[in-house]
XYZ file of C-alpha atoms in Angstrom:
734
model
C -77.988 184.400 23.153
C -78.370 187.898 21.797
C -76.155 190.400 20.053
C -74.573 190.647 16.631
C -70.870 189.831 16.708
C -68.335 191.890 14.774
C -66.179 188.781 14.487
C -65.846 185.533 16.405
C -62.863 183.184 16.563
C -63.537 179.526 17.332
C -61.522 176.591 18.593
C -62.672 173.028 19.262
C -59.356 171.408 20.220
C -56.275 172.332 22.285
C -58.500 174.096 24.804
C -55.998 174.047 27.677
C -55.024 177.633 27.139
C -55.985 180.965 28.710
C -58.664 183.496 27.900
C -59.713 186.792 29.437
C -63.036 188.595 29.489
C -62.104 192.196 30.103
C -63.613 195.249 31.695
C -62.326 198.401 33.338
C -63.514 197.425 36.813
C -63.509 193.632 36.614
C -62.087 190.843 34.483
C -62.189 187.055 34.337
C -59.268 184.782 33.427
C -59.733 181.075 32.885
C -58.936 178.289 30.456
C -60.788 177.786 27.206
C -62.014 174.389 28.417
C -64.136 176.059 31.087
C -61.795 175.435 34.012
C -60.014 178.008 36.155
C -56.480 176.797 36.864
C -54.420 178.072 39.768
C -51.777 180.036 37.893
C -49.540 183.011 38.436
C -46.184 184.128 39.802
C -46.686 187.575 41.351
C -49.303 186.052 43.620
C -48.536 182.345 43.267
C -51.501 180.390 41.838
C -53.792 183.420 42.271
C -53.625 185.427 39.031
C -56.577 183.726 37.300
C -60.237 183.825 38.344
C -62.548 186.805 38.713
C -60.855 190.038 39.804
C -62.315 193.353 40.883
C -59.128 195.208 41.670
C -57.674 195.895 44.141
C -58.860 192.431 45.196
C -59.912 189.113 43.804
C -63.476 187.770 44.018
C -63.649 184.163 42.823
C -61.127 181.473 42.005
C -63.462 179.035 40.307
C -66.826 178.675 38.629
C -68.015 175.117 38.049
C -70.784 174.034 35.701
C -72.510 170.797 36.606
C -75.663 168.893 35.824
C -77.521 165.765 36.900
C -80.614 163.758 36.173
C -82.975 163.440 39.128
C -81.402 161.522 41.995
C -77.989 161.135 40.330
C -74.664 162.574 41.432
C -73.690 165.765 39.577
C -71.261 165.690 36.677
C -68.814 168.598 36.451
C -68.237 169.292 32.803
C -65.604 170.996 30.677
C -66.043 172.833 27.430
C -65.532 171.215 24.044
C -65.848 174.406 22.025
C -64.536 177.920 22.574
C -65.717 181.034 20.745
C -63.884 184.342 21.256
C -65.849 187.493 20.540
C -64.402 191.001 20.792
C -65.945 191.638 24.230
C -67.353 188.247 25.236
C -66.600 184.538 25.316
C -68.934 181.652 24.459
C -68.123 178.146 25.716
C -69.922 175.073 24.425
C -70.625 172.069 26.672
C -72.004 168.705 25.568
C -74.142 166.953 28.194
C -75.595 164.108 26.126
C -76.185 163.331 22.483
C -79.136 165.708 22.564
C -78.444 168.135 25.394
C -75.985 171.018 24.972
C -75.179 174.232 26.802
C -73.658 177.467 25.592
C -72.225 179.698 28.307
C -71.664 183.360 27.503
C -69.328 185.395 29.732
C -68.912 189.158 29.577
C -68.131 192.170 31.777
C -70.384 195.253 31.541
C -68.575 198.541 31.072
C -67.708 200.290 34.336
C -69.362 197.592 36.459
C -67.438 195.498 39.039
C -68.937 192.192 38.046
C -69.422 189.336 35.596
C -72.537 188.587 33.590
C -73.030 184.919 32.719
C -75.756 183.573 30.458
C -76.541 179.877 29.936
C -78.589 178.615 27.023
C -79.622 174.962 27.261
C -80.464 173.268 23.946
C -82.584 170.124 23.644
C -81.948 168.742 20.175
C -83.736 165.467 20.869
C -87.275 164.295 20.204
C -88.448 164.154 23.811
C -88.651 166.547 26.737
C -85.718 166.516 29.138
C -85.845 167.078 32.897
C -82.508 167.868 34.559
C -80.859 169.727 37.398
C -78.370 172.439 36.466
C -75.763 173.497 39.027
C -73.528 176.555 39.043
C -70.826 176.237 41.699
C -68.640 179.039 43.039
C -65.340 179.035 44.908
C -64.734 182.379 46.576
C -61.254 183.860 46.825
C -61.429 187.279 48.447
C -57.718 187.726 48.146
C -55.822 191.028 48.271
C -54.003 192.217 45.193
C -50.271 192.206 44.716
C -48.267 193.986 47.446
C -51.269 194.445 49.729
C -49.856 193.554 53.140
C -53.117 193.071 55.005
C -53.824 189.510 56.200
C -55.699 187.197 53.866
C -58.345 186.144 56.381
C -61.031 183.548 55.699
C -64.088 183.719 53.503
C -67.492 183.147 55.052
C -70.608 182.391 53.048
C -74.326 182.728 53.683
C -77.581 182.835 51.776
C -80.024 185.700 51.855
C -83.089 186.216 49.671
C -82.058 183.826 46.862
C -78.481 184.997 46.594
C -75.060 183.898 47.788
C -72.850 186.330 49.687
C -69.202 185.639 50.473
C -67.472 187.949 52.969
C -63.883 188.052 54.154
C -63.088 188.028 57.869
C -60.070 190.366 57.617
C -61.349 192.963 55.189
C -64.511 194.642 53.978
C -64.524 192.768 50.664
C -67.503 190.758 49.512
C -68.798 189.028 46.417
C -72.434 188.366 45.616
C -73.808 185.677 43.269
C -77.431 185.640 42.112
C -79.431 184.231 39.252
C -82.481 184.972 37.149
C -84.733 183.166 37.724
C -83.697 182.552 41.340
C -82.510 179.063 42.169
C -82.037 176.829 45.168
C -78.856 177.733 47.059
C -76.510 175.385 48.898
C -73.722 176.995 50.929
C -70.547 175.089 51.783
C -71.611 172.586 49.152
C -69.686 169.345 49.721
C -70.745 168.012 46.329
C -68.552 170.572 44.581
C -65.028 169.624 43.468
C -62.311 169.956 46.139
C -61.281 173.455 47.139
C -57.936 174.721 45.869
C -57.383 177.068 48.820
C -58.501 176.299 52.408
C -59.266 179.982 53.109
C -61.973 179.973 50.460
C -65.652 179.054 50.717
C -68.055 177.368 48.340
C -71.680 177.676 47.364
C -73.881 176.621 44.500
C -77.102 177.644 42.778
C -79.370 174.830 41.547
C -82.134 174.968 38.945
C -84.558 172.162 38.164
C -85.426 172.498 34.505
C -87.729 170.971 31.946
C -86.447 171.602 28.418
C -89.050 170.641 25.792
C -87.823 168.813 22.722
C -86.426 171.124 20.073
C -86.472 174.129 22.425
C -84.104 176.091 24.659
C -84.059 177.445 28.178
C -81.965 180.312 29.491
C -80.490 181.168 32.871
C -78.712 184.376 33.833
C -76.139 184.901 36.603
C -74.677 188.106 37.993
C -71.520 187.957 40.109
C -70.535 191.321 41.574
C -68.009 192.471 44.174
C -67.599 195.411 46.474
C -66.352 196.878 49.751
C -68.228 197.579 52.956
C -71.574 196.092 53.843
C -73.216 194.148 50.991
C -76.801 195.033 50.264
C -79.446 192.610 49.126
C -79.712 193.189 45.400
C -82.202 192.178 42.783
C -81.004 190.897 39.444
C -80.044 193.951 37.334
C -82.911 194.664 34.989
C -80.701 196.827 32.778
C -78.333 194.037 31.722
C -79.665 194.234 28.156
C -78.776 197.933 28.112
C -75.319 197.062 29.462
C -74.843 194.657 26.577
C -75.919 197.256 24.023
C -73.602 199.872 25.537
C -70.617 197.524 25.325
C -71.569 196.335 21.852
C -71.915 199.910 20.585
C -68.590 200.924 22.103
C -66.784 198.063 20.400
C -68.367 199.025 17.118
C -66.956 202.494 17.646
C -63.524 200.992 18.348
C -63.836 198.931 15.193
C -64.983 201.899 13.081
C -61.893 203.972 13.868
C -58.638 203.285 12.001
C -59.933 200.612 9.679
C -57.267 198.965 7.548
C -57.533 197.252 4.176
C -54.216 195.555 3.421
C -53.050 192.813 1.021
C -52.041 190.769 4.079
C -54.956 189.009 5.743
C -52.976 187.832 8.772
C -51.647 191.323 9.491
C -55.145 192.802 9.178
C -56.450 190.151 11.569
C -53.669 190.853 14.075
C -54.204 194.615 13.900
C -57.971 194.310 14.361
C -57.692 192.051 17.406
C -54.919 194.162 18.904
C -57.491 196.961 19.166
C -59.779 194.657 21.132
C -57.152 193.073 23.368
C -55.771 196.483 24.292
C -59.235 197.476 25.504
C -59.304 194.369 27.739
C -56.305 195.868 29.573
C -57.888 199.217 30.453
C -58.141 199.263 34.242
C -59.889 201.610 36.670
C -59.353 201.386 40.412
C -60.799 203.739 43.010
C -58.312 206.212 44.521
C -55.705 205.418 41.837
C -57.228 206.172 38.480
C -57.860 204.761 35.044
C -55.216 203.623 32.612
C -53.821 200.930 30.378
C -52.428 197.907 32.217
C -49.438 196.057 30.813
C -50.507 192.433 30.350
C -52.551 189.441 31.434
C -52.378 187.556 33.703
C -49.210 188.753 35.452
C -49.236 192.513 34.871
C -52.775 193.929 34.978
C -51.433 197.101 36.610
C -49.555 200.127 35.248
C -46.019 200.723 33.953
C -44.422 203.868 32.571
C -42.072 202.030 30.214
C -44.802 199.813 28.762
C -47.145 202.775 28.390
C -44.575 204.783 26.443
C -44.685 202.174 23.695
C -48.266 200.961 23.944
C -49.846 204.407 23.886
C -48.161 205.314 20.611
C -49.984 202.392 19.055
C -53.217 203.242 20.859
C -53.122 206.799 19.494
C -52.908 205.585 15.902
C -56.137 203.618 16.250
C -58.004 206.545 17.682
C -58.169 205.979 21.455
C -56.773 209.316 22.563
C -58.635 209.224 25.886
C -56.909 205.982 26.877
C -53.543 207.671 26.391
C -54.473 210.824 28.302
C -55.962 208.855 31.204
C -52.944 206.560 31.467
C -50.399 209.370 31.447
C -52.411 211.340 34.005
C -52.448 208.277 36.279
C -48.669 207.858 35.964
C -48.153 211.550 36.670
C -50.356 211.535 39.774
C -48.882 208.355 41.243
C -45.338 209.573 40.535
C -45.998 212.862 42.284
C -47.491 211.109 45.295
C -44.674 208.549 45.504
C -41.605 210.521 44.416
C -42.516 214.176 44.215
C -39.250 215.101 42.518
C -39.953 214.442 38.842
C -38.990 210.788 38.841
C -41.606 208.755 36.957
C -42.529 205.468 38.556
C -41.773 202.203 36.798
C -44.590 200.103 38.215
C -47.583 200.600 40.475
C -49.907 197.788 41.483
C -53.675 198.080 41.708
C -53.267 198.185 45.484
C -51.552 201.552 45.041
C -48.105 200.279 46.027
C -45.191 201.441 43.886
C -42.878 198.463 43.474
C -40.158 200.356 41.604
C -40.045 204.174 41.884
C -38.671 204.478 38.372
C -35.860 203.508 36.052
C -33.769 206.244 34.497
C -35.211 206.120 30.976
C -38.834 206.323 32.112
C -38.936 210.027 32.930
C -37.935 211.076 29.394
C -40.138 208.336 27.905
C -43.058 209.830 29.819
C -42.315 213.275 28.338
C -42.098 211.825 24.833
C -45.443 210.041 25.301
C -47.088 213.260 26.526
C -45.904 215.091 23.412
C -47.030 212.293 21.087
C -50.450 212.297 22.735
C -50.724 216.052 22.200
C -49.758 215.698 18.530
C -52.594 213.229 17.956
C -55.239 214.763 20.229
C -54.492 218.472 19.936
C -55.732 218.910 23.507
C -53.837 221.963 24.772
C -55.834 222.125 28.010
C -54.616 218.626 28.874
C -51.077 219.522 27.810
C -51.018 222.492 30.182
C -51.990 220.190 33.043
C -49.208 217.750 32.163
C -46.495 220.304 31.386
C -45.278 220.967 34.958
C -44.692 217.219 35.385
C -42.764 217.151 32.102
C -40.525 220.031 33.198
C -39.906 218.398 36.566
C -39.208 214.990 34.975
C -36.530 216.377 32.677
C -34.997 218.332 35.571
C -34.771 215.066 37.535
C -32.946 213.356 34.663
C -30.559 216.304 34.333
C -29.561 216.344 37.991
C -28.963 212.570 37.895
C -25.790 213.133 35.832
C -23.281 215.066 37.921
C -21.033 215.504 34.867
C -23.593 217.783 33.230
C -23.661 215.763 30.001
C -27.283 214.493 30.213
C -25.883 210.933 30.194
C -27.470 209.799 33.415
C -26.346 206.467 34.900
C -28.852 203.950 36.212
C -31.068 201.104 35.111
C -32.762 201.534 31.759
C -35.293 199.263 30.090
C -33.236 196.151 30.766
C -33.317 195.385 34.460
C -30.534 192.794 34.528
C -28.656 192.978 37.812
C -25.715 195.425 37.773
C -26.699 196.879 34.391
C -27.138 200.292 36.030
C -24.676 202.239 33.898
C -24.849 204.979 31.278
C -27.241 202.946 29.124
C -27.846 203.787 25.492
C -31.629 203.619 25.788
C -31.570 206.151 28.626
C -29.365 208.470 26.587
C -31.498 208.164 23.444
C -34.791 208.648 25.248
C -33.328 211.578 27.182
C -32.694 213.181 23.801
C -36.297 212.449 22.783
C -37.547 213.769 26.114
C -35.607 216.999 25.697
C -36.953 217.448 22.165
C -40.498 216.907 23.420
C -39.933 219.289 26.330
C -38.545 221.963 24.007
C -41.550 221.785 21.697
C -43.988 221.959 24.596
C -42.072 224.884 26.073
C -42.223 226.687 22.738
C -46.024 226.412 22.682
C -46.684 227.163 26.335
C -43.831 229.509 27.328
C -42.353 230.795 24.085
C -39.138 230.386 22.074
C -36.913 231.940 24.727
C -37.713 229.068 27.079
C -37.490 226.425 24.362
C -34.151 227.467 22.827
C -31.758 226.335 25.621
C -33.622 223.027 25.948
C -33.315 222.434 22.230
C -29.622 223.299 22.411
C -29.118 220.685 25.145
C -30.889 218.098 23.010
C -28.612 218.766 20.047
C -25.531 218.565 22.254
C -26.721 215.274 23.699
C -27.326 213.848 20.233
C -23.726 214.676 19.330
C -22.464 212.954 22.501
C -24.511 209.845 21.774
C -23.263 209.536 18.210
C -19.678 210.262 19.274
C -19.539 207.905 22.242
C -21.859 204.987 21.502
C -21.232 204.264 17.811
C -18.673 201.477 17.227
C -17.362 201.678 13.637
C -15.444 198.421 14.050
C -18.727 196.583 14.648
C -21.177 198.660 12.662
C -23.356 198.760 15.780
C -24.119 201.054 18.662
C -22.853 199.944 22.075
C -24.987 199.184 25.109
C -23.403 201.461 27.708
C -20.519 203.686 28.708
C -18.398 202.820 31.743
C -14.959 203.037 33.275
C -13.114 199.734 33.487
C -13.257 199.968 37.277
C -17.071 199.826 37.047
C -17.044 196.577 35.101
C -14.932 193.967 36.902
C -17.452 192.990 39.582
C -20.357 193.374 37.156
C -18.801 190.868 34.773
C -18.806 188.302 37.586
C -22.514 188.961 38.144
C -23.319 188.565 34.472
C -21.247 185.397 34.148
C -23.034 183.829 37.117
C -26.351 184.663 35.479
C -25.222 183.086 32.187
C -23.951 179.990 34.003
C -27.272 179.633 35.831
C -29.043 179.785 32.462
C -26.623 177.267 30.974
C -25.496 179.704 28.293
C -21.781 179.080 27.788
C -21.609 181.331 24.732
C -22.704 184.233 26.924
C -20.163 183.285 29.596
C -17.403 183.445 27.019
C -18.635 186.812 25.759
C -18.683 188.349 29.232
C -15.261 186.915 30.047
C -13.889 188.779 27.020
C -16.465 191.535 26.814
C -15.799 193.865 23.906
C -15.113 197.480 24.702
C -13.690 200.437 22.867
C -11.885 203.537 24.157
C -13.591 206.891 24.039
C -12.065 210.381 24.466
C -13.716 211.090 27.820
C -11.989 208.162 29.548
C -15.024 205.883 29.571
C -15.258 202.903 27.233
C -18.276 201.880 25.212
C -19.205 198.243 25.809
C -21.051 195.901 23.463
C -23.433 193.403 25.074
C -25.730 193.131 22.017
C -28.966 193.758 23.903
C -31.872 194.897 21.740
C -31.655 198.451 23.065
C -28.821 199.156 20.637
C -31.531 199.719 18.020
C -32.969 202.769 19.838
C -30.810 205.312 17.922
C -32.427 203.980 14.731
C -35.901 203.737 16.281
C -35.761 207.452 17.056
C -34.146 208.367 13.710
C -31.102 210.030 15.279
C -28.457 207.844 13.621
C -26.956 209.017 10.291
C -28.390 207.052 7.382
C -25.180 205.183 6.498
C -24.654 204.093 10.103
C -28.287 203.102 10.505
C -28.398 201.033 7.333
C -25.244 199.186 8.354
C -26.528 198.406 11.861
C -30.011 197.461 10.694
C -28.612 195.175 8.016
C -26.547 193.266 10.566
C -29.422 192.999 13.042
C -31.761 191.914 10.235
C -29.584 189.325 8.513
C -27.436 187.885 11.290
C -28.478 184.829 13.290
C -27.058 186.539 16.367
C -29.988 188.983 16.341
C -32.780 187.634 14.137
C -34.672 184.714 15.638
C -37.573 182.671 14.224
C -40.213 185.018 15.691
C -38.474 188.369 15.697
C -35.536 190.147 17.279
C -33.732 188.406 20.110
C -33.689 190.315 23.372
C -29.980 189.551 23.470
C -27.686 188.827 20.551
C -25.579 186.850 22.985
C -28.206 184.736 24.754
C -30.332 184.243 21.602
C -33.100 182.475 23.463
C -35.943 184.973 23.934
C -37.915 187.245 21.641
C -40.521 189.838 22.626
C -43.026 191.809 20.634
C -41.440 194.989 21.988
C -37.906 194.274 20.744
C -39.313 193.226 17.365
C -41.677 196.198 17.265
C -38.893 198.684 17.978
C -36.860 197.065 15.200
C -39.771 197.484 12.767
C -40.064 201.161 13.672
C -36.293 201.551 13.237
C -36.431 200.089 9.727
C -39.233 202.372 8.601
C -37.433 205.421 10.000
C -34.907 204.888 7.210
C -37.383 204.006 4.461
C -36.850 200.236 4.659
C -40.495 199.349 4.188
C -39.962 195.756 3.048
C -37.725 195.024 6.014
C -40.115 196.717 8.436
C -42.928 194.574 7.041
C -40.898 191.419 7.683
C -40.495 192.328 11.377
C -44.178 193.257 11.678
C -45.148 189.932 10.126
C -42.978 188.147 12.715
C -45.283 189.622 15.368
C -48.494 189.077 13.417
C -47.833 185.394 12.768
C -48.036 184.665 16.507
C -51.692 185.760 16.676
C -54.049 182.999 17.893
C -51.245 180.575 18.808
C -51.792 180.554 22.550
C -55.316 181.909 22.669
C -57.653 183.117 19.905
C -57.346 186.826 19.231
C -54.226 187.365 21.343
C -50.505 187.867 20.810
C -48.209 186.800 23.624
C -45.644 189.014 25.322
C -42.861 186.508 24.632
C -42.827 185.209 21.072
C -44.394 182.965 20.052
C -46.498 181.759 22.974
C -45.372 182.464 26.532
C -45.238 185.213 29.120
C -48.423 187.262 29.300
C -50.898 186.020 26.707
C -52.198 189.581 26.214
C -49.688 192.442 26.075
C -50.338 196.153 25.621
C -47.111 197.125 23.867
C -47.977 194.836 20.941
C -49.970 197.798 19.609
C -46.700 199.673 19.054
C -45.112 197.012 16.870
C -48.196 196.529 14.690
C -49.997 199.846 14.446
C -47.331 202.520 14.786
C -45.068 201.538 11.861
C -48.055 200.874 9.590
C -49.813 204.201 10.207
C -46.809 206.509 10.625
C -44.413 204.543 8.400
C -46.147 202.796 5.512
C -48.902 205.427 5.278
C -46.568 208.191 6.452
C -49.065 210.066 8.638
C -47.380 212.371 11.158
C -50.020 214.552 12.830
C -50.085 217.906 14.550
C -53.725 218.124 15.546
C -53.400 221.472 17.310
C -52.099 223.025 14.081
C -54.728 221.217 11.950
C -51.984 219.644 9.883
C -50.124 216.479 9.032
C -46.700 215.819 7.560
C -47.112 213.127 4.900
C -44.183 210.865 3.953
C -45.227 207.288 3.101
C -42.971 204.275 2.531
C -45.002 201.380 1.156
C -43.743 197.781 0.934
C -42.794 196.936 -2.642
C -45.069 193.871 -2.734
C -48.169 195.892 -1.873
C -50.072 197.277 -4.839
C -52.948 198.701 -2.843
C -53.777 199.485 0.761
C -56.128 201.801 2.626
C -56.654 203.425 6.000
C -60.041 204.825 6.893
C -61.201 207.143 9.667
C -57.855 207.926 11.234
C -58.675 210.178 14.172
C -56.500 213.275 14.529
C -57.939 215.751 17.009
C -61.528 216.305 15.892
C -60.717 215.455 12.297
C -60.898 212.108 10.491
C -58.614 211.219 7.625
C -58.754 208.543 4.920
C -55.696 207.498 2.925
C -55.882 205.146 -0.070
C -52.831 203.796 -1.890
C -52.459 202.170 -5.319
C -49.325 201.276 -7.273
C -48.882 201.363 -11.028
C -45.510 200.780 -12.703
C -43.030 202.856 -10.703
C -45.632 205.295 -9.439
C -47.408 205.250 -6.123
C -50.692 207.147 -5.953
C -52.119 208.314 -2.611
C -55.570 209.817 -2.175
C -56.109 211.763 1.054
C -59.553 212.862 2.258
C -60.357 214.747 5.473
C -63.613 215.674 7.180
C -62.356 219.162 8.086
C -60.240 221.849 6.441
C -56.643 220.726 6.948
C -53.066 221.310 5.851
C -50.858 218.553 4.434
C -47.096 219.063 4.098
C -45.483 216.679 1.632
C -42.293 214.741 2.195
C -39.577 214.229 -0.398
C -40.426 212.734 -3.768
C -44.140 213.582 -3.575
C -46.103 215.776 -5.962
C -49.764 216.751 -6.277
C -51.518 215.415 -9.393
C -55.119 216.297 -8.581
C -57.050 218.210 -5.915
C -60.730 218.757 -5.150
C -61.514 221.576 -2.735
C -57.843 222.343 -2.119
C -55.126 224.885 -2.847
C -51.524 223.768 -3.079
C -47.962 224.584 -3.975
C -44.982 222.297 -4.455
C -44.787 221.177 -0.819
C -48.016 222.109 0.941
C -51.690 221.384 0.368
C -54.518 223.373 1.902
C -57.701 221.303 2.032
C -60.149 224.173 2.247
C -63.452 222.435 2.977
C -64.909 219.381 4.628
C -64.568 216.330 2.406
C -61.824 217.887 0.294
C -59.438 215.413 -1.297
C -56.054 215.396 -2.959
C -54.156 212.853 -5.028
C -50.403 212.671 -4.596
C -47.833 210.779 -6.638
C -44.578 209.314 -5.417
C -42.426 208.606 -8.437
C -39.445 206.957 -6.797
C -39.891 203.316 -5.806
C -39.294 202.406 -2.170
C -35.815 201.357 -1.245
C-alpha cells in the first residue's frame, strides 16, 4: 500500500453498514464487511455496486482463496479503514495469512482501482490461490426506459469483458500481473440477478515468510465497442493527483475549535461532499444529493448544500452545479421554471416545485458573493430573470404569493406555502442586486420595491401572535376540506393519532384578504428566521418555542413536523441553527449544530446520515449547510463580497468558547484567516488577508490594533498583502 493518509477512521465490529468510494465518473457502494448487498428503492435492490452513470457496471465483487486442490473460501472483512478518498478492508485467511484490499476511484476516470496486499506473518512460505470474482450488472440508471437485456461475458488477452445485449454498455476487468480467467464461473456464490454474468481472475501465489505480495485490478466501464486495454501504467500518477487534490480540499477552510466532535464532523463533511460530485456526458457536472438513493441532482438540495460548499472554498462545485441546473431547466421547461430533480439518465422526474426557482436565484447570488466571478454571473443572469418572472406569473393575484408545492411534498400541500413566499422574497432580493450590477439602479429599483412589499405581506399574513409562530400556508376554507381528509388518511396509515386529531381540528386564523393562515407545525415555519426577515421580538419568541418545546425539539435535532414528531433531518436542524445565529443566539445555534455533529460515524465512519441519527441516505450533501454555514457566517461573522474586495464582519461566538480559529477562507482570489480569543467580557478577533481588502464592522466592534491598514470607526482598509487588524467586541453574546 502506498500513500500518506490525511486521516483514517477504523472499525473492527458492526461492519454490516454501507460505505462509498467516490469519484466524479464512477463510484462504488458496498458494506464495510466486504459484501455488496442488493439494496435500494428507486431501482429496487440495484443502488449498490459499481456505477458509471448513466448505468451500472457490477453488482458484486467477491474475494476468495484456496490451498491447492481445495474448494475456494469466500471471505468477508474483519476490519474497515475509511480514508478521505479510499477504503481499506482487512481480511484474515489464517493465523498467519492476511489481506488488505484498497479501493479507490481515480479522478475523472470511469472505473475502480483495487489493490490487494497479501501478508505472510508466519515462519514458512505459503502457496495459495487467490480469486477475484465479479458479478456484472449492466443495468440502466433510474428512469431509463430501455430494456435491461442480458449480460454476456468473454475473455480476451487476459481480461474479462462483460457486454449487454440491449445496449452498448460494457465493463472490463483486468489485473496486474495478468491472471487465469474463468468466465461463467460456477464456483462463485449464487447470482443475485439472472440477467447478470460472472467471471473470475485467479492467481497462484507463493508468499515467502515475513513478506508480502501485491495484486492490482482495474475495472472500467464504457459505451460502444470495448477495446483491448493494457493495465494503466499511470495509476500511480492517478493516486498522486487524487491525494494532492484532497490535500488542497483539506488546506482550505481549516477550523480549530474547542469542540473535537464538531471539528471532526466539519472535516469529514468536506470529504463526503466531494464523493457526491457527479459528471455525466451530455448532462454536466454537479453536486448530487445523497448516497445511495439520490446520486443525481436537485435544485432544492443544491440551494442549501452549495452555501456550505462555498464556505469551505469549493466555488467551482457551486458554479458547475448551478450551470447544470440552469441548462437542464432550460431544456426541459424553457420558461424559467427550475427543475426539482433530474436523474443521471437525463430524465426530469419533477419539473420543479414553486420555491425552487427563487432558491436557485438566491444560490446564484451567494455563489457570486463568494467567488466574485462576474463573467459567470452574466451567463447565469438571464436564467435568474426568467426564473423570477415565472414565479411572478404563477400568482394571478399579483402579490408574489404563488401557490404550489414547496419543499414539503406531502400530497395536497400545494398551497400558498410559507417557504415559497420567504424564498421568493430572497430570490427577489438576489435578483435586484444582480440587476443593479449588470443593468443599473433603474432596473433594480422596482424589483427591490416588490421584495419589500412581499416581506410586508409575509409578516402581515403568516405571523400568528396567538401562537408565537409563523403559519405553514394561506388558504381559503374551501381549499382545505378535501385536503384534510387526505392528511388524516396519511396520519392514520402512519398510526399517528395525535396528527389525526390535529388535522380534524386544524388551527387557522382569519386574515384581512379573506384567506386564513393555517398552522401544521412543519419545519418550514422557521424560514422567516433563517432568512432574517422576522422582527427580533417575533423571532426570539418563535425560536424559543421551537428550541425548548418537545413538540419541535427531538433527540437529534428539529422534528420535520411538530405534529408527527417522528423524523429529524440534518436540513431541518441546519436551517434552525442558521435561524438562531441570524438573531445572535450563538449558544442555541451551537446546540443545534452539535445535534447534527453527534451523528457522525454512527452508520458509517466519516458520514452523517440524511435522517438523524442513522437512516435515509448515509451521505447527504445538504449536511454542509447545517455545519459549515452557521459556523463561518455566524460564529465567525464572515459575509463576503468578493467582487468588491470586501467583507462585512459581525461575529457571534458561543459563550463557552474561549478561542477558535479559521484559516485560509477562500473569497474570490483572496484568502482570509480569523482568530478569536476571549478574555473577561471582551472578544478579540484578529483578521489577516493575503490581498488588500476592506472590512466593514458590525455593531459593537472596534479596532484596537492594525498592521498595514487604515481605518475609521466602521471600516478597515487592509492596504497590503498580509495586513492584519485586531478587533474587539465588548458586549458578551446574548
